[in-house]
Amino acid sequence: MSTPAGAGDFAARLAARAEEVDAALARLLPRTDANDGGGRLAEAMRYAALGPGKRMRPFLVLETAHLFAVDPARAVRAAAAIECVHAYSLVHDDLPAMDDDDMRRGRATVHRAFDEATAILAGDGLLTLAFEIVCDPRTHEDAHVRAELALKIAQAAGWAGMVGGQMLDLTAERGAADETQVTRLQRMKTGALIAVACEAGGLLGKAGPQAMKALAGYAHDLGLAFQIADDLLDVTGEADKVGKATGKDADAGKTTFVDILGVEGAKARARLLVDQAVEHLAHFDGRAESLRAAARFTVEREH
Amino acid sequence: MSTPAGAGDFAARLAARAEEVDAALARLLPRTDANDGGGRLAEAMRYAALGPGKRMRPFLVLETAHLFAVDPARAVRAAAAIECVHAYSLVHDDLPAMDDDDMRRGRATVHRAFDEATAILAGDGLLTLAFEIVCDPRTHEDAHVRAELALKIAQAAGWAGMVGGQMLDLTAERGAADETQVTRLQRMKTGALIAVACEAGGLLGKAGPQAMKALAGYAHDLGLAFQIADDLLDVTGEADKVGKATGKDADAGKTTFVDILGVEGAKARARLLVDQAVEHLAHFDGRAESLRAAARFTVEREH
């Protein structure tokens, strides 16, 4: 699809991409008849990775790969791997010892639907599965691409990325954070993996330095806009649409972009970031239209 | 060292190798002045990975690499990565929702020394760090070797390996397991990572199929002997030497090799496996002497 797309077209394309990645995940995840203690681990991993969700990160992988005419069968594996990392992080972040959430995407969280030990192990299993997927030589992917994707995923997930971000989030003092700190936290907790998702397409497509820089710039602004939109939804959204409890940030005393910028200021900032994200894509032609629509979608969504 | 070594020589070599890998880990682990919430995550990761321990898996990496005259500076990185995976698994297995252990290697477990959330995140951080280490292109390691090591580690750690083994262990019915099941559990929980440790040296040294097969055979028998020795220590060992509570397996109703074979039967089986492990090394010359000594050590150790 290389023609400009409206919001409806975008929603349809997002849904179609989600179906592609879910089909790949369904194949790549362990089967529930696996002999691992009654298949309970496999069930929990599948519950976590195949539940409702926008599949935004896989979408970014598939659409950035599309820019370079990468075979979708190759891109969908990287997309599935990155979704596994995202799913793992949600499972562990929801645990009683962490954010202690009972609901996620309108369903019971994994430790509520199964139990705490299973949730910890399902998270560990999803994290390692991501590396099994991207490193598998049966994909006939260049060893360089496999190792580089694994490295980028590990860095985004690890102590300087998502794990470190979650730690910072848990230990942040109530109300003490300023904009620099909140931005840094966002970059670690969500921005790093969104960046990998956007760069994965370039990596698979052997993009040149200028294209990689454009993708990184797009990912940076998109990720920040996405977080601001999330913070706005926590304040203004309705729990039944968002699919989890709202007002949690304020209850937890967490400083959000809305606290710092106000509702209108946060909305304006998000719109500005979306414009910037779209500008980064000037490097690309009509093939980037879905990525432009994705940026606009981040601030228009209701969940 | 390519001359036959006695038990004292072996202990000295094991200690020297442990020092090498600890020095590498100290460099590769995040610094405690990292800005991740007061460096608490880094502290917990270092506490988990640098605490007392035999560093048996790193030893196996370094000694199998030695067979192929691999530069120790290359091998020590793979060794450190595999120790990170081992350390992560201990941290998560010790959690209250899992085995609920307060002591490990004579010290408080990570969730007791820090807290549960920090322990979960430190484990996640150590697991991802392993992939950051082996995939890092600054090592000038072949991309093929980097991707293959990452794959093998992911498979050993994942749902069909350590994670699946821990799940099986948690869900196993009290006293219902037979020898096949206990052997399978061992292969998943500990055997898989020991196999990767032994094969890593061959991978780094571009070993041929015959040598790789010898290493896999050695690892298989060594891993099983190691587990039987562990089960024996749980029954016959003294808590102050073992560094953790003993008699736990019986208390937990877990079937061990000692339950199935009896104390004398288990000892005989372990000795047989050690002999077999040593036989696999017939392929190699005096350079394999430390690996032979390591096999003998597994059944002679008191902790």
Coordinates of C-alpha atoms in Angstrom, one line a residue:
Chain A
M1 CA 0.0 0.0 0.0
S2 CA 1.8 3.1 -1.2
T3 CA -1.1 5.6 -1.4
P4 CA -2.0 7.9 1.5
A5 CA -4.3 6.2 4.0
G6 CA -7.1 7.5 6.1
A7 CA -7.7 6.5 9.7
G8 CA -10.0 3.7 8.7
D9 CA -7.4 2.3 6.2
F10 CA -4.8 2.5 8.9
A11 CA -6.9 0.6 11.4
A12 CA -7.5 -2.1 8.8
R13 CA -3.8 -2.3 8.0
L14 CA -2.9 -2.5 11.7
A15 CA -5.4 -5.3 12.2
A16 CA -4.1 -7.2 9.2
R17 CA -0.5 -6.9 10.4
A18 CA -1.5 -8.0 13.9
E19 CA -3.1 -11.1 12.3
E20 CA 0.1 -11.9 10.4
V21 CA 2.2 -11.6 13.6
D22 CA -0.2 -13.6 15.7
A23 CA -0.1 -16.4 13.1
A24 CA 3.7 -16.4 13.4
L25 CA 3.6 -16.2 17.2
A26 CA 1.1 -19.1 17.2
R27 CA 3.7 -21.2 15.3
L28 CA 6.8 -20.0 17.2
L29 CA 5.4 -20.3 20.7
P30 CA 5.6 -23.7 22.5
R31 CA 2.6 -25.9 22.0
T32 CA 0.3 -26.5 24.9
D33 CA 0.8 -30.3 24.5
A34 CA 4.5 -29.7 25.2
N35 CA 5.5 -31.9 28.2
D36 CA 6.5 -29.1 30.5
G37 CA 4.3 -29.8 33.5
G38 CA 1.0 -30.3 31.7
G39 CA 1.8 -27.6 29.1
R40 CA 1.0 -25.0 31.7
L41 CA 4.1 -23.0 30.9
A42 CA 3.2 -23.0 27.2
E43 CA -0.4 -22.0 28.0
A44 CA 0.8 -19.0 30.1
M45 CA 3.3 -17.9 27.4
R46 CA 0.6 -18.1 24.7
Y47 CA -1.9 -16.3 27.0
A48 CA 0.6 -13.5 27.5
A49 CA 1.7 -13.2 23.9
L50 CA -1.5 -13.9 22.0
G51 CA -4.0 -11.9 24.0
P52 CA -5.6 -8.8 22.8
G53 CA -3.2 -6.0 21.9
K54 CA -2.5 -3.5 19.1
R55 CA 0.8 -5.3 18.1
M56 CA 2.2 -1.8 17.6
R57 CA 5.9 -2.9 17.8
P58 CA 5.4 -5.8 15.3
F59 CA 3.6 -3.3 13.0
L60 CA 6.6 -1.0 13.1
V61 CA 8.9 -3.9 12.2
L62 CA 6.8 -5.0 9.3
E63 CA 6.3 -1.5 8.0
T64 CA 9.9 -0.4 8.2
A65 CA 10.9 -3.7 6.5
H66 CA 8.3 -2.8 3.8
L67 CA 10.3 0.4 3.1
F68 CA 13.1 -1.7 1.9
A69 CA 11.0 -4.4 0.2
V70 CA 12.1 -7.0 2.7
D71 CA 10.3 -10.4 2.3
P72 CA 7.4 -10.2 4.9
A73 CA 8.2 -13.8 5.9
R74 CA 11.6 -12.6 7.1
A75 CA 10.3 -9.5 8.8
V76 CA 7.5 -11.3 10.6
R77 CA 9.9 -13.4 12.6
A78 CA 11.7 -10.3 13.9
A79 CA 8.3 -8.8 14.6
A80 CA 7.2 -11.8 16.6
A81 CA 10.5 -11.8 18.6
I82 CA 10.1 -8.2 19.6
E83 CA 6.5 -8.8 20.6
C84 CA 7.7 -11.6 22.8
V85 CA 10.0 -9.1 24.6
H86 CA 7.1 -6.7 25.0
A87 CA 4.8 -9.4 26.3
Y88 CA 7.5 -10.6 28.8
S89 CA 7.9 -7.1 30.1
L90 CA 4.2 -6.7 30.7
V91 CA 4.0 -10.0 32.6
H92 CA 6.9 -9.2 34.9
D93 CA 5.8 -5.5 35.4
D94 CA 2.3 -6.7 36.4
L95 CA 3.6 -9.0 39.2
P96 CA 2.6 -8.4 42.8
A97 CA 6.1 -7.5 43.7
M98 CA 6.2 -4.9 40.9
D99 CA 3.1 -2.9 39.8
D100 CA 0.7 -5.4 41.2
D101 CA -1.9 -5.2 38.4
D102 CA -4.8 -7.5 38.2
M103 CA -6.0 -6.5 34.7
R104 CA -4.2 -6.0 31.4
R105 CA -5.9 -5.4 28.1
G106 CA -9.2 -6.2 29.6
R107 CA -8.2 -9.6 30.9
A108 CA -6.7 -11.0 34.1
T109 CA -2.9 -10.6 34.2
V110 CA -0.9 -13.8 33.9
H111 CA -0.2 -14.2 37.6
R112 CA -3.9 -13.8 38.2
A113 CA -5.0 -16.2 35.5
F114 CA -2.3 -18.7 36.4
D115 CA -0.1 -18.1 39.4
E116 CA 2.9 -16.1 40.3
A117 CA 5.6 -18.7 39.7
T118 CA 4.1 -19.5 36.3
A119 CA 4.0 -15.8 35.5
I120 CA 7.7 -15.3 36.3
L121 CA 8.6 -18.4 34.3
A122 CA 6.4 -17.4 31.4
G123 CA 8.1 -14.1 31.3
D124 CA 11.5 -15.7 31.4
G125 CA 10.4 -18.1 28.6
L126 CA 9.1 -15.3 26.4
L127 CA 12.3 -13.3 26.8
T128 CA 14.5 -16.2 25.9
L129 CA 12.2 -17.2 23.0
A130 CA 12.9 -13.8 21.4
F131 CA 16.6 -14.7 21.1
E132 CA 15.8 -18.3 19.9
I133 CA 13.7 -16.7 17.1
V134 CA 16.1 -14.1 15.9
C135 CA 19.2 -16.3 16.2
D136 CA 17.7 -19.4 14.4
P137 CA 20.0 -20.2 11.4
R138 CA 17.1 -22.0 9.7
T139 CA 15.8 -18.6 8.7
H140 CA 18.8 -18.3 6.3
E141 CA 19.2 -14.8 7.7
D142 CA 22.8 -13.5 7.5
A143 CA 24.7 -14.3 10.7
H144 CA 25.5 -10.6 11.0
V145 CA 21.8 -9.7 10.9
R146 CA 21.0 -12.4 13.5
A147 CA 23.7 -11.3 15.9
E148 CA 22.9 -7.6 15.5
L149 CA 19.2 -8.1 16.0
A150 CA 19.9 -10.2 19.1
L151 CA 22.2 -7.5 20.4
K152 CA 19.8 -4.7 19.8
I153 CA 17.0 -6.6 21.5
A154 CA 19.2 -7.4 24.5
Q155 CA 20.3 -3.8 24.9
A156 CA 16.8 -2.5 24.7
A157 CA 15.5 -5.1 27.2
G158 CA 18.4 -5.1 29.6
W159 CA 19.7 -3.1 32.6
A160 CA 20.2 0.1 30.5
G161 CA 16.8 -0.3 28.8
M162 CA 13.5 -1.8 30.0
V163 CA 14.8 -3.6 33.1
G164 CA 16.7 -0.5 34.2
G165 CA 13.6 1.7 33.4
Q166 CA 11.3 -0.5 35.5
M167 CA 13.8 -0.3 38.3
L168 CA 13.9 3.5 38.1
D169 CA 10.1 3.6 37.9
L170 CA 9.8 1.5 41.1
T171 CA 12.4 3.5 43.1
A172 CA 11.5 7.0 41.8
E173 CA 10.5 9.3 44.6
R174 CA 6.9 10.4 44.7
G175 CA 6.5 13.6 42.7
A176 CA 10.2 14.4 42.6
A177 CA 10.9 13.8 38.9
D178 CA 11.4 16.6 36.4
E179 CA 10.9 16.5 32.7
T180 CA 14.4 15.3 32.0
Q181 CA 14.0 12.4 34.4
V182 CA 10.5 11.5 33.0
T183 CA 11.9 11.6 29.5
R184 CA 14.8 9.4 30.4
L185 CA 12.5 6.9 32.1
Q186 CA 10.3 6.7 29.0
R187 CA 13.3 6.2 26.7
M188 CA 14.4 3.2 28.8
K189 CA 11.0 1.7 29.6
T190 CA 9.3 1.9 26.2
G191 CA 11.4 4.0 23.8
A192 CA 14.3 1.5 23.5
L193 CA 12.2 -1.4 22.2
I194 CA 10.2 0.9 19.9
A195 CA 13.5 2.1 18.5
V196 CA 14.6 -1.5 17.9
A197 CA 11.3 -2.3 16.2
C198 CA 11.7 0.7 13.8
E199 CA 15.4 -0.1 13.1
A200 CA 14.8 -3.8 12.6
G201 CA 13.3 -3.2 9.2
G202 CA 16.4 -1.2 8.2
L203 CA 18.7 -3.9 9.5
L204 CA 16.8 -6.6 7.5
G205 CA 16.8 -4.4 4.5
K206 CA 20.5 -3.4 4.7
A207 CA 19.6 0.2 4.9
G208 CA 22.3 2.8 4.6
P209 CA 23.3 5.2 7.4
Q210 CA 21.0 8.0 6.3
A211 CA 17.9 5.7 6.2
M212 CA 18.9 4.2 9.6
K213 CA 19.2 7.7 11.1
A214 CA 15.8 8.6 9.7
L215 CA 14.3 5.5 11.3
A216 CA 16.0 6.2 14.6
G217 CA 14.7 9.8 14.6
Y218 CA 11.2 8.6 13.7
A219 CA 11.3 6.0 16.5
H220 CA 12.5 8.6 19.0
D221 CA 9.7 11.0 18.4
L222 CA 7.1 8.3 18.0
G223 CA 8.0 6.6 21.2
L224 CA 7.8 9.8 23.2
A225 CA 4.5 10.8 21.6
F226 CA 3.2 7.3 22.4
Q227 CA 4.1 7.7 26.1
I228 CA 2.6 11.1 26.4
A229 CA -0.6 9.8 24.8
D230 CA -0.5 6.9 27.4
D231 CA -0.2 9.4 30.2
L232 CA -3.1 11.4 28.8
L233 CA -5.2 8.2 28.6
D234 CA -4.4 7.5 32.2
V235 CA -5.9 10.8 33.2
T236 CA -8.7 11.3 30.6
G237 CA -9.4 7.8 29.4
E238 CA -12.1 5.4 30.4
A239 CA -11.1 2.2 32.0
D240 CA -13.4 0.1 29.8
K241 CA -11.8 1.4 26.7
V242 CA -8.2 1.5 28.0
G243 CA -8.6 -2.1 29.2
K244 CA -6.9 -1.6 32.5
A245 CA -7.4 0.6 35.6
T246 CA -6.9 4.4 34.9
G247 CA -5.8 7.0 37.3
K248 CA -3.1 4.6 38.5
D249 CA -0.2 6.9 37.9
A250 CA -1.6 9.6 40.2
D251 CA -2.5 7.0 42.8
A252 CA 1.0 5.7 42.6
G253 CA 2.4 9.2 43.0
K254 CA 4.3 8.8 39.7
T255 CA 5.2 11.9 37.8
T256 CA 3.9 11.8 34.2
F257 CA 4.2 14.2 31.3
V258 CA 0.7 15.4 32.1
D259 CA 1.9 16.5 35.6
I260 CA 4.7 18.4 34.1
L261 CA 3.0 19.9 31.0
G262 CA -0.7 19.9 31.9
V263 CA -3.3 18.2 29.8
E264 CA -3.4 20.8 27.0
G265 CA 0.4 21.2 27.1
A266 CA 0.8 17.4 26.8
K267 CA -1.6 17.2 23.9
A268 CA 0.3 20.0 22.1
R269 CA 3.6 18.3 22.8
A270 CA 2.4 15.0 21.5
R271 CA 1.1 16.6 18.3
L272 CA 4.4 18.4 17.8
L273 CA 6.3 15.1 18.2
V274 CA 4.0 13.4 15.7
D275 CA 4.8 16.1 13.2
Q276 CA 8.5 15.7 13.8
A277 CA 8.2 11.9 13.5
V278 CA 6.5 12.3 10.1
E279 CA 9.2 14.8 9.0
H280 CA 11.8 12.1 9.6
L281 CA 10.1 10.0 7.0
A282 CA 10.6 12.6 4.3
H283 CA 13.5 10.4 3.3
F284 CA 11.1 7.8 2.1
D285 CA 8.3 7.8 -0.5
G286 CA 4.7 6.5 -0.4
R287 CA 5.9 3.3 1.1
A288 CA 6.2 5.1 4.4
E289 CA 2.5 6.2 4.4
S290 CA 1.5 3.6 7.0
L291 CA 4.3 4.7 9.3
R292 CA 3.0 8.3 8.9
A293 CA -0.5 7.1 9.8
A294 CA 0.9 5.2 12.8
A295 CA 2.4 8.3 14.2
R296 CA -0.9 10.2 13.8
F297 CA -2.7 7.2 15.4
T298 CA -0.6 7.3 18.6
V299 CA -2.2 10.6 19.6
E300 CA -5.7 9.8 18.3
R301 CA -6.2 6.4 19.9
E302 CA -8.6 5.8 22.8
H303 CA -6.7 2.8 24.2
Chain B
M1 CA 48.8 -27.0 32.0
S2 CA 48.9 -30.1 30.0
T3 CA 50.3 -32.5 32.6
P4 CA 48.1 -34.7 34.7
A5 CA 46.9 -32.9 37.8
G6 CA 46.1 -34.1 41.3
A7 CA 43.1 -32.9 43.3
G8 CA 45.1 -30.0 44.8
D9 CA 46.2 -28.9 41.4
F10 CA 42.7 -29.0 40.2
A11 CA 41.4 -26.9 43.0
A12 CA 44.1 -24.3 42.3
R13 CA 43.2 -24.3 38.6
L14 CA 39.5 -24.0 39.3
A15 CA 40.2 -21.1 41.7
A16 CA 42.4 -19.4 39.1
R17 CA 39.8 -19.7 36.4
A18 CA 37.1 -18.4 38.8
E19 CA 39.3 -15.3 39.4
E20 CA 39.6 -14.8 35.6
V21 CA 35.9 -15.0 35.1
D22 CA 35.1 -12.8 38.1
A23 CA 37.4 -10.1 36.8
A24 CA 35.6 -10.3 33.4
L25 CA 32.2 -10.2 35.1
A26 CA 33.3 -7.2 37.2
R27 CA 34.0 -5.4 34.0
L28 CA 31.0 -6.5 32.1
L29 CA 28.3 -6.0 34.8
P30 CA 26.8 -2.6 35.2
R31 CA 28.6 -0.3 37.6
T32 CA 26.9 0.6 40.9
D33 CA 27.2 4.3 40.1
A34 CA 24.9 3.7 37.1
N35 CA 21.9 6.0 37.3
D36 CA 19.3 3.3 37.5
G37 CA 17.6 4.1 40.8
G38 CA 20.6 4.6 43.0
G39 CA 22.5 1.8 41.3
R40 CA 20.4 -0.7 43.3
L41 CA 19.8 -2.8 40.2
A42 CA 23.5 -2.9 39.4
E43 CA 24.3 -3.8 43.0
A44 CA 21.8 -6.7 43.0
M45 CA 23.1 -8.0 39.7
R46 CA 26.7 -7.8 41.0
Y47 CA 25.7 -9.4 44.3
A48 CA 24.1 -12.3 42.4
A49 CA 26.9 -12.9 39.8
L50 CA 30.0 -12.1 41.9
G51 CA 29.1 -13.9 45.1
P52 CA 30.8 -17.1 46.2
G53 CA 30.6 -20.0 43.8
K54 CA 32.7 -22.6 42.1
R55 CA 32.2 -21.0 38.6
M56 CA 32.0 -24.6 37.2
R57 CA 30.3 -23.5 34.0
P58 CA 32.9 -20.8 33.2
F59 CA 35.6 -23.3 34.0
L60 CA 34.1 -25.7 31.4
V61 CA 34.0 -22.9 28.8
L62 CA 37.6 -21.9 29.5
E63 CA 38.9 -25.5 29.6
T64 CA 37.1 -26.6 26.4
A65 CA 38.4 -23.5 24.7
H66 CA 41.9 -24.4 25.9
L67 CA 41.6 -27.7 24.0
F68 CA 41.5 -25.7 20.7
A69 CA 44.1 -23.1 21.8
V70 CA 41.4 -20.4 21.8
D71 CA 42.7 -17.0 23.1
P72 CA 41.5 -16.9 26.7
A73 CA 40.4 -13.3 26.3
R74 CA 37.8 -14.5 23.8
A75 CA 36.7 -17.5 25.9
V76 CA 36.3 -15.6 29.1
R77 CA 33.5 -13.5 27.6
A78 CA 31.5 -16.5 26.7
A79 CA 32.3 -17.9 30.2
A80 CA 31.0 -14.8 31.8
A81 CA 27.8 -14.8 29.7
I82 CA 27.0 -18.3 30.7
E83 CA 27.7 -17.5 34.4
C84 CA 25.2 -14.7 34.1
V85 CA 22.6 -17.1 32.8
H86 CA 23.4 -19.5 35.7
A87 CA 23.2 -16.6 38.2
Y88 CA 19.9 -15.4 36.8
S89 CA 18.4 -18.8 37.2
L90 CA 19.4 -19.1 40.8
V91 CA 17.9 -15.6 41.6
H92 CA 14.6 -16.5 40.0
D93 CA 14.4 -20.0 41.4
D94 CA 15.0 -18.7 44.9
L95 CA 12.1 -16.3 44.8
P96 CA 9.3 -16.7 47.3
A97 CA 6.8 -17.7 44.6
M98 CA 9.3 -20.5 43.4
D99 CA 11.5 -22.4 45.8
D100 CA 11.4 -19.7 48.5
D101 CA 15.0 -20.0 49.6
D102 CA 16.5 -17.6 52.1
M103 CA 20.1 -18.7 51.8
R104 CA 22.3 -19.4 48.8
R105 CA 26.0 -20.1 48.8
G106 CA 26.1 -19.2 52.5
R107 CA 24.6 -15.7 52.0
A108 CA 21.1 -14.2 51.9
T109 CA 19.4 -14.8 48.5
V110 CA 18.9 -11.7 46.4
H111 CA 15.3 -11.1 47.3
R112 CA 16.3 -11.4 51.0
A113 CA 19.3 -9.1 50.7
F114 CA 17.4 -6.6 48.5
D115 CA 13.7 -7.1 47.8
E116 CA 11.5 -9.2 45.6
A117 CA 11.1 -6.7 42.8
T118 CA 14.8 -6.0 42.6
A119 CA 15.5 -9.8 42.5
I120 CA 13.1 -10.3 39.6
L121 CA 14.7 -7.4 37.7
A122 CA 18.2 -8.4 38.6
G123 CA 17.5 -11.8 37.2
D124 CA 16.0 -10.3 34.0
G125 CA 19.0 -8.0 33.8
L126 CA 21.5 -10.9 34.1
L127 CA 19.7 -13.0 31.5
T128 CA 19.7 -10.1 28.9
L129 CA 23.3 -9.2 29.8
A130 CA 24.4 -12.7 28.7
F131 CA 23.1 -11.9 25.2
E132 CA 24.6 -8.4 25.2
I133 CA 28.0 -10.0 26.0
V134 CA 28.0 -12.8 23.4
C135 CA 26.5 -10.6 20.6
D136 CA 28.8 -7.6 21.0
P137 CA 30.6 -7.0 17.7
R138 CA 33.4 -5.2 19.5
T139 CA 34.7 -8.6 20.4
H140 CA 35.6 -9.1 16.7
E141 CA 34.1 -12.6 17.1
D142 CA 32.7 -14.0 13.8
A143 CA 29.0 -13.1 13.5
H144 CA 28.3 -16.8 13.0
V145 CA 29.9 -17.6 16.3
R146 CA 28.1 -14.8 18.1
A147 CA 24.7 -15.8 16.7
E148 CA 25.3 -19.5 17.4
L149 CA 26.4 -18.9 21.0
A150 CA 23.3 -16.7 21.6
L151 CA 21.1 -19.3 20.1
K152 CA 22.5 -22.1 22.2
I153 CA 22.3 -20.1 25.3
A154 CA 18.7 -19.1 24.5
Q155 CA 17.7 -22.7 23.9
A156 CA 19.4 -23.9 27.1
A157 CA 17.8 -21.1 29.1
G158 CA 14.3 -21.2 27.5
W159 CA 11.0 -23.1 27.7
A160 CA 12.5 -26.4 26.6
G161 CA 15.5 -25.9 28.9
M162 CA 15.9 -24.3 32.3
V163 CA 12.6 -22.4 32.3
G164 CA 10.7 -25.5 31.3
G165 CA 12.7 -27.6 33.8
Q166 CA 11.9 -25.3 36.7
M167 CA 8.2 -25.4 35.7
L168 CA 8.3 -29.2 35.6
D169 CA 10.0 -29.2 39.0
L170 CA 7.4 -26.9 40.5
T171 CA 4.5 -28.9 39.1
A172 CA 5.9 -32.4 39.6
E173 CA 3.6 -34.6 41.8
R174 CA 5.1 -35.5 45.1
G175 CA 7.0 -38.7 44.9
A176 CA 5.5 -39.7 41.5
A177 CA 8.5 -39.3 39.3
D178 CA 10.5 -42.3 37.9
E179 CA 14.1 -42.3 36.7
T180 CA 13.2 -41.3 33.2
Q181 CA 11.4 -38.2 34.5
V182 CA 14.1 -37.3 36.9
T183 CA 16.7 -37.6 34.2
R184 CA 14.7 -35.5 31.9
L185 CA 14.2 -32.8 34.5
Q186 CA 18.0 -32.8 35.2
R187 CA 18.7 -32.4 31.5
M188 CA 16.5 -29.4 31.2
K189 CA 17.3 -27.7 34.6
T190 CA 21.0 -28.1 34.6
G191 CA 22.2 -30.3 31.8
A192 CA 21.4 -28.0 29.0
L193 CA 23.5 -25.1 30.2
I194 CA 26.4 -27.4 31.2
A195 CA 26.2 -28.7 27.6
V196 CA 26.4 -25.2 26.2
A197 CA 29.4 -24.4 28.5
C198 CA 31.2 -27.5 27.2
E199 CA 30.3 -26.8 23.5
A200 CA 31.2 -23.1 23.7
G201 CA 34.9 -23.9 23.6
G202 CA 34.5 -26.0 20.5
L203 CA 32.4 -23.4 18.9
L204 CA 35.0 -20.7 19.6
G205 CA 37.7 -23.0 18.4
K206 CA 35.9 -24.1 15.2
A207 CA 36.1 -27.7 16.3
G208 CA 35.1 -30.4 13.8
P209 CA 32.0 -32.6 14.2
Q210 CA 33.9 -35.5 16.0
A211 CA 35.4 -33.1 18.6
M212 CA 32.0 -31.5 19.1
K213 CA 30.4 -34.9 19.6
A214 CA 33.0 -35.8 22.2
L215 CA 32.3 -32.5 24.0
A216 CA 28.6 -33.1 24.0
G217 CA 29.1 -36.7 25.3
Y218 CA 31.4 -35.4 28.1
A219 CA 28.9 -32.7 29.0
H220 CA 26.0 -35.1 29.1
D221 CA 27.7 -37.5 31.5
L222 CA 29.3 -34.8 33.6
G223 CA 26.0 -33.0 34.0
L224 CA 24.2 -36.1 35.1
A225 CA 27.0 -37.0 37.5
F226 CA 26.9 -33.4 38.9
Q227 CA 23.2 -33.6 39.6
I228 CA 23.5 -37.0 41.3
A229 CA 26.3 -35.6 43.5
D230 CA 24.1 -32.7 44.3
D231 CA 21.3 -35.0 45.3
L232 CA 23.7 -37.0 47.5
L233 CA 24.9 -33.8 49.2
D234 CA 21.3 -32.8 49.9
V235 CA 21.0 -36.1 51.8
T236 CA 24.5 -36.6 53.3
G237 CA 26.0 -33.1 53.2
E238 CA 26.3 -30.7 56.0
A239 CA 24.5 -27.4 55.6
D240 CA 27.5 -25.3 56.6
K241 CA 29.7 -26.8 53.9
V242 CA 26.9 -26.9 51.3
G243 CA 26.1 -23.3 52.0
K244 CA 22.3 -23.7 51.8
A245 CA 19.8 -25.8 53.7
T246 CA 20.1 -29.5 53.2
G247 CA 17.4 -32.1 53.3
K248 CA 15.2 -29.7 51.3
D249 CA 14.4 -32.1 48.5
A250 CA 12.9 -34.6 50.9
D251 CA 11.0 -31.9 52.7
A252 CA 9.6 -30.7 49.3
G253 CA 8.6 -34.2 48.4
K254 CA 10.8 -34.1 45.3
T255 CA 12.0 -37.3 43.8
T256 CA 15.8 -37.4 43.5
F257 CA 18.3 -39.8 42.1
V258 CA 19.0 -40.9 45.6
D259 CA 15.3 -41.9 46.1
I260 CA 15.4 -44.0 43.0
L261 CA 18.9 -45.5 43.3
G262 CA 19.6 -45.4 47.0
V263 CA 22.7 -43.7 48.5
E264 CA 25.1 -46.5 47.4
G265 CA 23.4 -46.9 44.0
A266 CA 23.6 -43.2 43.4
K267 CA 27.3 -43.1 44.3
A268 CA 28.0 -46.0 42.0
R269 CA 26.1 -44.4 39.2
A270 CA 27.9 -41.1 39.6
R271 CA 31.3 -42.9 39.5
L272 CA 30.2 -44.7 36.3
L273 CA 29.2 -41.5 34.7
V274 CA 32.5 -39.9 35.6
D275 CA 34.3 -42.7 34.0
Q276 CA 32.2 -42.4 30.9
A277 CA 32.7 -38.6 30.8
V278 CA 36.5 -39.1 30.9
E279 CA 36.3 -41.7 28.2
H280 CA 34.7 -39.1 25.9
L281 CA 37.8 -37.1 26.3
A282 CA 40.0 -39.8 24.8
H283 CA 39.7 -37.8 21.6
F284 CA 41.9 -35.1 23.2
D285 CA 45.5 -35.1 24.6
G286 CA 46.9 -33.8 27.8
R287 CA 45.2 -30.5 27.2
A288 CA 42.0 -32.2 28.4
E289 CA 43.5 -33.1 31.8
S290 CA 41.7 -30.4 33.7
L291 CA 38.4 -31.5 32.2
R292 CA 39.2 -35.1 33.4
A293 CA 39.9 -33.7 36.8
A294 CA 36.7 -31.7 36.8
A295 CA 34.7 -34.8 36.2
R296 CA 36.4 -36.6 39.1
F297 CA 35.8 -33.5 41.2
T298 CA 32.1 -33.5 40.7
V299 CA 31.7 -36.6 42.8
E300 CA 34.3 -35.9 45.3
R301 CA 33.2 -32.3 46.3
E302 CA 31.7 -31.5 49.6
H303 CA 29.7 -28.4 48.4

